[in-house]
XYZ file of C-alpha atoms in Angstrom:
409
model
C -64.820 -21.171 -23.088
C -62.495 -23.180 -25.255
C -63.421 -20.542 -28.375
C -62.762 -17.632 -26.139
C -59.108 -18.879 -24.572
C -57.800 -20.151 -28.297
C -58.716 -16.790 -29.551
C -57.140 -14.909 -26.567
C -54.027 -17.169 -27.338
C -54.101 -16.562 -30.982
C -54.322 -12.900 -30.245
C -51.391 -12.958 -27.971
C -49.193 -14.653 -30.721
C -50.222 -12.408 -33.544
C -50.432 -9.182 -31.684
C -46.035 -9.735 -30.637
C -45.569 -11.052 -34.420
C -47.401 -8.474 -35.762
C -45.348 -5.467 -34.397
C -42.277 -7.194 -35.234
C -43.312 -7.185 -38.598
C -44.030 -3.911 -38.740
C -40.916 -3.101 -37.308
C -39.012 -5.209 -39.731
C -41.049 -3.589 -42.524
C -39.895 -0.205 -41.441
C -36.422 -0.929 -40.953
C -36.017 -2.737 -44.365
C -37.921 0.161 -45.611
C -35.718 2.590 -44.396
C -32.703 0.730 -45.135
C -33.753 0.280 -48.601
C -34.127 3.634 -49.402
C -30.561 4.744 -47.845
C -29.093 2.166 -50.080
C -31.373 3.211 -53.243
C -30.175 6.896 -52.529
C -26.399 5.502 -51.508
C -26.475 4.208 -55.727
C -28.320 7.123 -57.067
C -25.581 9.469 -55.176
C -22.758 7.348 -56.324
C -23.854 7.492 -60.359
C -24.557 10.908 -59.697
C -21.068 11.210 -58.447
C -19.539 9.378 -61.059
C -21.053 12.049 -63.815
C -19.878 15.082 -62.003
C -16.335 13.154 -61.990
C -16.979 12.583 -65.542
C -17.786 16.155 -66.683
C -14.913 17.622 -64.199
C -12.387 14.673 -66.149
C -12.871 16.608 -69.466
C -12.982 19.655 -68.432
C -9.492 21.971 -68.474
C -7.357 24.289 -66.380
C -6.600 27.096 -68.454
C -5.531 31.077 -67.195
C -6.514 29.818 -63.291
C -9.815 29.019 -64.513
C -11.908 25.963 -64.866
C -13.015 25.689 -68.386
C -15.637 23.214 -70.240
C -17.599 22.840 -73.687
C -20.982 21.764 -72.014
C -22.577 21.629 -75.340
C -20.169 19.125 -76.983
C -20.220 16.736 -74.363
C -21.355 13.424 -74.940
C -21.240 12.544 -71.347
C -24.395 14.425 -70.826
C -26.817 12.246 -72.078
C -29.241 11.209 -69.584
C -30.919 12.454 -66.213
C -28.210 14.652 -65.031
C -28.405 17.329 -67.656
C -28.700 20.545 -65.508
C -24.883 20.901 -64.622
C -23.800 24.532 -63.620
C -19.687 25.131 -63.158
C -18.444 27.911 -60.969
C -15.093 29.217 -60.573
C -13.270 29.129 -56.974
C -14.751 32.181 -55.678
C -18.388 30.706 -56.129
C -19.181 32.778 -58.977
C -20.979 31.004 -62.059
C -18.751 30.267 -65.373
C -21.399 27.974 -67.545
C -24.572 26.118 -66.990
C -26.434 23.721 -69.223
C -30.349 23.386 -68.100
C -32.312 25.187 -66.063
C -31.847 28.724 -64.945
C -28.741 28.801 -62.349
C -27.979 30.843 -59.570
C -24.990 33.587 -60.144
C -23.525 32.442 -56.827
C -22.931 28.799 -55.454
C -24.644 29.450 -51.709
C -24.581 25.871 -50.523
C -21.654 23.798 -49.432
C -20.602 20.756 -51.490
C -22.211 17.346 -50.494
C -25.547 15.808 -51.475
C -29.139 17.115 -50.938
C -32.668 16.965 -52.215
C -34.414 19.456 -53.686
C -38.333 20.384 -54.377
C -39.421 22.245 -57.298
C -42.625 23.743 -56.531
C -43.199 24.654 -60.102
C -43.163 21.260 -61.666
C -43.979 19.310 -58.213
C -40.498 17.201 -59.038
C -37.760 16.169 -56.503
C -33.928 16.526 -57.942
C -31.206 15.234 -56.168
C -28.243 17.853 -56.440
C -24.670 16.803 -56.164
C -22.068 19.561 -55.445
C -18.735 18.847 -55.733
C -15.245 20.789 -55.336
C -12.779 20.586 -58.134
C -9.485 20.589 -56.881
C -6.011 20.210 -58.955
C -2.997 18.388 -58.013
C -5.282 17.624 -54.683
C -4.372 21.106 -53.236
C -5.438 23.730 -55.743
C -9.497 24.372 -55.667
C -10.411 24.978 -58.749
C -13.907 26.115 -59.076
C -17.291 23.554 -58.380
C -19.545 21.695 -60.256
C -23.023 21.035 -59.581
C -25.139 18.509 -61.026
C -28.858 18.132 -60.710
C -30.629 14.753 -61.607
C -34.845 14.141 -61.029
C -35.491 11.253 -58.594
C -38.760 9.701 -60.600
C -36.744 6.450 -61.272
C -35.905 6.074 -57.467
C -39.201 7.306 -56.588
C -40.856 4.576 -58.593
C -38.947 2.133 -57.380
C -40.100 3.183 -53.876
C -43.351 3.053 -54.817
C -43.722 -0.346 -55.736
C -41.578 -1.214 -52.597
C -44.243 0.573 -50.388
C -46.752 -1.408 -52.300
C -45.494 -4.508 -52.211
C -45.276 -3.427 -48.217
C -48.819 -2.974 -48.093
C -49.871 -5.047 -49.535
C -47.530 -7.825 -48.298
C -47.666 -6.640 -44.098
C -51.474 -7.618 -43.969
C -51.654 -10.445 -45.646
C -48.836 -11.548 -43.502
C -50.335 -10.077 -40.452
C -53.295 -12.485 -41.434
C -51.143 -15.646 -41.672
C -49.588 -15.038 -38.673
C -53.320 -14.685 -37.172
C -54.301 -18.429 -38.831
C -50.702 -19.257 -37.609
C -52.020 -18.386 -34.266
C -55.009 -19.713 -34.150
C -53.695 -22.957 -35.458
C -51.255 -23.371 -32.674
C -53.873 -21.992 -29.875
C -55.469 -24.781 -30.736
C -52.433 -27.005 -30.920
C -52.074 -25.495 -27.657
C -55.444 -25.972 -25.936
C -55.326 -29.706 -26.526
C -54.101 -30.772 -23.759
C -56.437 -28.814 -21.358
C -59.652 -29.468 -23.741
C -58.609 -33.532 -22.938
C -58.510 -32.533 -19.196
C -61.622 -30.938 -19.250
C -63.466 -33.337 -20.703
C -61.894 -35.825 -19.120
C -63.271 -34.130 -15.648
C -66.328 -33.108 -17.083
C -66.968 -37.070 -18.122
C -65.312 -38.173 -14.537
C -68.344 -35.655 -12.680
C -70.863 -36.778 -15.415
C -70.182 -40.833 -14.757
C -69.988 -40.471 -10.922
C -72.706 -38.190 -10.319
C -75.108 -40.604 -12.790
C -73.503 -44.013 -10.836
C -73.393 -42.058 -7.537
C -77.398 -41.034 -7.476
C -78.632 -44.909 -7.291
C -76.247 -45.942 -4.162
C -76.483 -42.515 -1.957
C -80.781 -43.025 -2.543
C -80.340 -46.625 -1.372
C -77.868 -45.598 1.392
C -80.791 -42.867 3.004
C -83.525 -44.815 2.396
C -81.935 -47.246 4.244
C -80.720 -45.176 6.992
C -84.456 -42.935 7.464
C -86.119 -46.454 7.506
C -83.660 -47.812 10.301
C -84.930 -44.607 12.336
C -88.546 -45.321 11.870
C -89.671 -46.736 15.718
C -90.377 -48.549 17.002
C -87.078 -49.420 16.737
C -86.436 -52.774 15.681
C -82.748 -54.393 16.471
C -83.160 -57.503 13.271
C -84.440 -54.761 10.933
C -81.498 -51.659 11.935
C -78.840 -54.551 11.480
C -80.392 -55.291 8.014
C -80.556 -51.996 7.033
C -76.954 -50.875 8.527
C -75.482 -54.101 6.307
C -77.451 -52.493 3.489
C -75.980 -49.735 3.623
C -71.935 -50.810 4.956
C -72.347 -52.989 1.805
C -73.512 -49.561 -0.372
C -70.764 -48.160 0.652
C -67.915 -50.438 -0.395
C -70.099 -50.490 -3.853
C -69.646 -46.592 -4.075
C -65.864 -47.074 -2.435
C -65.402 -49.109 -5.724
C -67.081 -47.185 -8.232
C -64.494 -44.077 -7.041
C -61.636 -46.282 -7.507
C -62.400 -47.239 -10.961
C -63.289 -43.729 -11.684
C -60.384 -42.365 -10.403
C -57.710 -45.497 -12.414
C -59.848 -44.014 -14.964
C -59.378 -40.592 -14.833
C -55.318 -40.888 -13.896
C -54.219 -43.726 -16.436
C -55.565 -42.001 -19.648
C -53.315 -41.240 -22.263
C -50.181 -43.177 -24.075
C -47.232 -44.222 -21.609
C -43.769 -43.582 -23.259
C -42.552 -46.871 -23.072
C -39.197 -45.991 -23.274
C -39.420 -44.576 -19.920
C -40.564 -48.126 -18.401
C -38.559 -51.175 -17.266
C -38.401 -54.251 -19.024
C -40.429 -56.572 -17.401
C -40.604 -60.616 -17.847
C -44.135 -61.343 -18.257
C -43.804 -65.038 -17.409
C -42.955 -64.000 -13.992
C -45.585 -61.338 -13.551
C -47.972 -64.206 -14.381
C -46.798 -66.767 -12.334
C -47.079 -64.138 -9.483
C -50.494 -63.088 -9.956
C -51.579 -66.728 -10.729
C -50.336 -67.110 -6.969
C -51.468 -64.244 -5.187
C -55.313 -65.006 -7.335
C -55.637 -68.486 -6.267
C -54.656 -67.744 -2.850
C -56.562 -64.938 -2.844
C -59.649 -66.097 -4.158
C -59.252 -70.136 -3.699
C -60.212 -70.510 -7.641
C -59.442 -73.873 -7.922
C -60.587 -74.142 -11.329
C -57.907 -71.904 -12.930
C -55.912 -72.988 -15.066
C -52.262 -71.151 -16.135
C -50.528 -72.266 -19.106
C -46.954 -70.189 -19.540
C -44.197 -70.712 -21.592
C -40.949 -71.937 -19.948
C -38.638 -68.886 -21.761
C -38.758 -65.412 -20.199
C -40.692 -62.569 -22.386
C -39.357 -59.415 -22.347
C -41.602 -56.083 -22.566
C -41.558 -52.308 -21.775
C -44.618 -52.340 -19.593
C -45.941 -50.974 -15.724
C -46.277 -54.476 -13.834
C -48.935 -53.917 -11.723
C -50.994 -51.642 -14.514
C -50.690 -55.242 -16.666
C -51.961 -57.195 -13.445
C -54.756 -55.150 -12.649
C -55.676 -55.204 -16.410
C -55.337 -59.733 -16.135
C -57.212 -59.627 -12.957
C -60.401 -57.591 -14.183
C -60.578 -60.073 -17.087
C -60.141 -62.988 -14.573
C -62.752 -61.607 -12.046
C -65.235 -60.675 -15.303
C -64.488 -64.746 -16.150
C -65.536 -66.073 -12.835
C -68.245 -63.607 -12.556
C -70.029 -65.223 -15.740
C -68.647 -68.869 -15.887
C -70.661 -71.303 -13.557
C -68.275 -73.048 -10.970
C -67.487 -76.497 -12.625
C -66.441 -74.938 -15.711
C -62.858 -73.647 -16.229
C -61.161 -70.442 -16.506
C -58.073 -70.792 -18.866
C -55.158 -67.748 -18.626
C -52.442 -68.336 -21.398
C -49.314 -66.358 -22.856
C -47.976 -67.018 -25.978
C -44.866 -65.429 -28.064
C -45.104 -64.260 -31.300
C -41.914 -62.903 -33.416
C -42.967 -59.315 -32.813
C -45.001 -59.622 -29.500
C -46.709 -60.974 -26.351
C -50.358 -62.607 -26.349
C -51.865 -63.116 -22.802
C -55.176 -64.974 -23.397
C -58.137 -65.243 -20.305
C -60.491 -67.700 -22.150
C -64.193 -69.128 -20.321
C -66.735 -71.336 -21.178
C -69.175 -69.109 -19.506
C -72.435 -67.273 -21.145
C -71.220 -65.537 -23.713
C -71.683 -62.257 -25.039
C -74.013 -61.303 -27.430
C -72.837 -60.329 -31.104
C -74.810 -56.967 -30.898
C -73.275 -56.575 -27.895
C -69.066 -57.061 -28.561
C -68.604 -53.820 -30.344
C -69.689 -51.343 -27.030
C -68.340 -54.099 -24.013
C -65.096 -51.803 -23.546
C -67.402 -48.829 -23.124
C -67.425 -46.947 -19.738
C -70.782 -48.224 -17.774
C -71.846 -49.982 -20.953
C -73.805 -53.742 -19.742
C -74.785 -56.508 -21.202
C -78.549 -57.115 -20.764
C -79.986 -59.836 -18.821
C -77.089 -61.561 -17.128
C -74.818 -58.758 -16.648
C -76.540 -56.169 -14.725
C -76.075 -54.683 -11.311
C -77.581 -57.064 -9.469
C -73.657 -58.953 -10.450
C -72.118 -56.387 -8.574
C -70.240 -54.498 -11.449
C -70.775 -50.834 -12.430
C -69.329 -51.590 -16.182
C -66.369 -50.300 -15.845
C -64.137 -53.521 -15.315
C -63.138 -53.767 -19.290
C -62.938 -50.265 -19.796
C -60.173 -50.003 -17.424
C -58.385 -52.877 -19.175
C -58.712 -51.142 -22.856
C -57.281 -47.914 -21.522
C -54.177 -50.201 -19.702
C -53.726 -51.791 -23.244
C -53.907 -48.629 -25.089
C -51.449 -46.609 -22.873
C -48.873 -49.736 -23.307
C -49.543 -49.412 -27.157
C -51.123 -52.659 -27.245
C -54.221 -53.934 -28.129
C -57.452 -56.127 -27.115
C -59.649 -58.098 -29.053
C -62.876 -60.491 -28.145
C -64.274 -63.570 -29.248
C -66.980 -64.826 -27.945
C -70.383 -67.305 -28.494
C -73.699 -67.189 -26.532
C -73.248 -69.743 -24.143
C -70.380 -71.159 -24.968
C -67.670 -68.612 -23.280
C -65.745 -65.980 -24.213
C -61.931 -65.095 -25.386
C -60.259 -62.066 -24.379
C -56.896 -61.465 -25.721
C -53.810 -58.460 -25.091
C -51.172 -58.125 -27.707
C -48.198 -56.175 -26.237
C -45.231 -55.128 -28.473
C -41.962 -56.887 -27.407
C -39.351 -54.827 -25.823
């Protein structure tokens, strides 16, 4: 789908681009060869000015050694000269006509004969700016401006399509520059639909096995309020597993932190060490902040939510005489908050996948603690969008250190 939608895009960038180029191709092309003919007319010019310069004015008539010129030399060396009733006086070149038909100006001619394009220049000679004079006519081949044309329309095309096929990389590149954003949206849903449905399937068999069994009669009242407690209690376990899913699913990505409020992390601390304890009557907590405010660029409650899944994970694994130890400390270029147990440990096999989505920890940490695995994934992806970062410590039995390093606003 992907494929098909970047190569639809590409097309739509290179099919625009494309025609432009052609057009600009055609228009430089044309405009080159109006300026290629504007020079060729202008030396042609400047040789008929040439010959009329040494020619003379004797008896009324216009009057010119062709032969002993020695501005001749070159192209233009089929010059006729014709008196100011049209009528021919002297040629040099090939055969002229008797009578000048055509009116002065530039055109291009085809001779048939020799397959050869001249461009003729006909010009009036006038004296004192008043008197015509006679005419002089000057033909001169176009091979050198037709060569030069030539390797213009090579270079054309050969240069449009291998332009044409950078701008179709070009596109393709940026479609999928482009389709970045909704490939990480679709995979993001597709791995939202692919964790619920697989962490879904267990509770919603345990919910209707619960509720046919209820149903079975005779009825019995003790055994339909087990089951219905069974099944209230499956469904603030699925209730749960949405919410995580759905943090999940709306928190990914990189917040701009420039965009958020500074924020005192001593305070946030202090509050949630409050609203925990009262909460959850953790008596065995222990807070150790810094007296001096810390400043960061962070989403308050994103940071407590992140504190208070490592606290609950903590608790959840650290028998009840033990204690639970939640530190900050300030470093010269950021914030450390530290949750630290004495709990049971995580295996050393086990550290590098902990932050995975559903990933558990055999033998203690199953379902039967009430988690789905999702608990420290959430807190990673909190970390990461704050630019931050999390790192474990931890020894089989003798508890485990979790730590969040926050840049300092």
């Amino acid at each position: 789908m992907f494929t098909r939608s970047r190569r639809n895009l590409a097309y739509l960038f290179a099919l625009p681009m494309g025609s432009i180029l052609v057009v600009f191709a055609g228009v430089a092309y044309y405009l080159g060869v109006e300026q290629e003919l504007k020079v060729f007319d202008e030396t042609l010019f400047n040789r008929a000015k040439a010959v009329v310069n040494q020619a003379r004015y004797s008896g009324g008539a216009l009057q010119y050694n062709l032969d002993s010129s020695v501005l001749l030399n070159g192209d233009s060396k089929d010059i006729r000269l014709y008196d100011s009733q049209r009528e021919l006086i002297e040629h040099r070149g090939k055969k002229a006509e008797r009578v000048l038909l055509v009116s002065p100006g530039f055109r291009t001619i085809y001779i048939s004969q020799t397959k050869q394009r001249l461009r003729q220049a006909t010009l009036a000679v006038h004296k004192n700016k008043y008197l015509l004079i006679g005419y002089i006519q000057i033909n001169a081949p176009l091979t050198s401006l037709e060569e030069r044309l030539n390797r213009y329309r090579l270079f054309l095309a050969v240069g449009v399509p291998i332009t044409f096929i950078i701008i179709g990389i070009t596109g393709w590149y940026l479609g999928g520059l482009a389709m970045q954003p909704t490939r990480r949206a679709y995979e993001q849903l597709q791995r939202f639909t692919a964790d619920a449905s697989h962490e879904l399937r267990a509770p919603i068999a345990a919910m209707l096995s619960n509720a046919q069994v209820a149903l079975i009669p005779p009825y019995d009242e003790t055994e339909q309020q087990f089951r219905l407690q069974n099944i209230i209690k499956t469904a603030k376990s699925m209730s749960s597993l949405v919410s995580n899913l759905l943090f999940l699913s709306r928190h990914e990505g990189t917040l701009n932190l420039d965009s958020l409020p500074n924020v005192n992390l001593v305070e946030v601390l202090k509050t949630l060490e409050k609203e925990y304890q009262f909460q959850n009557n953790h008596s065995n907590l222990t807070v150790q902040l810094p007296e001096k405010p810390i400043y960061i660029k962070a989403d308050a409650d994103l940071l407590k939510h992140a504190v208070i899944n490592l606290l609950d994970n903590a608790f959840k694994y650290t028998p009840n005489h033990k204690i639970v130890e939640l530190k900050l400390l300030s470093q010269p270029h950021g914030a450390i908050i530290e949750v630290k147990d004495n709990g049971i440990g995580i295996p050393q096999e086990d550290l590098p996948h902990i932050f995975e989505r559903f990933y558990r920890v055999d033998k203690a940490r199953t379902r039967n603690s009430g988690g789905f695995g999702l608990g420290l994934a959430i807190v990673k992806q909190i970390v990461q969008a704050h630019q931050g970062k999390i790192t474990v410590n931890s020894i089989v039995e003798n508890g485990s250190t979790f730590q969040i390093k926050l840049p300092i606003a």
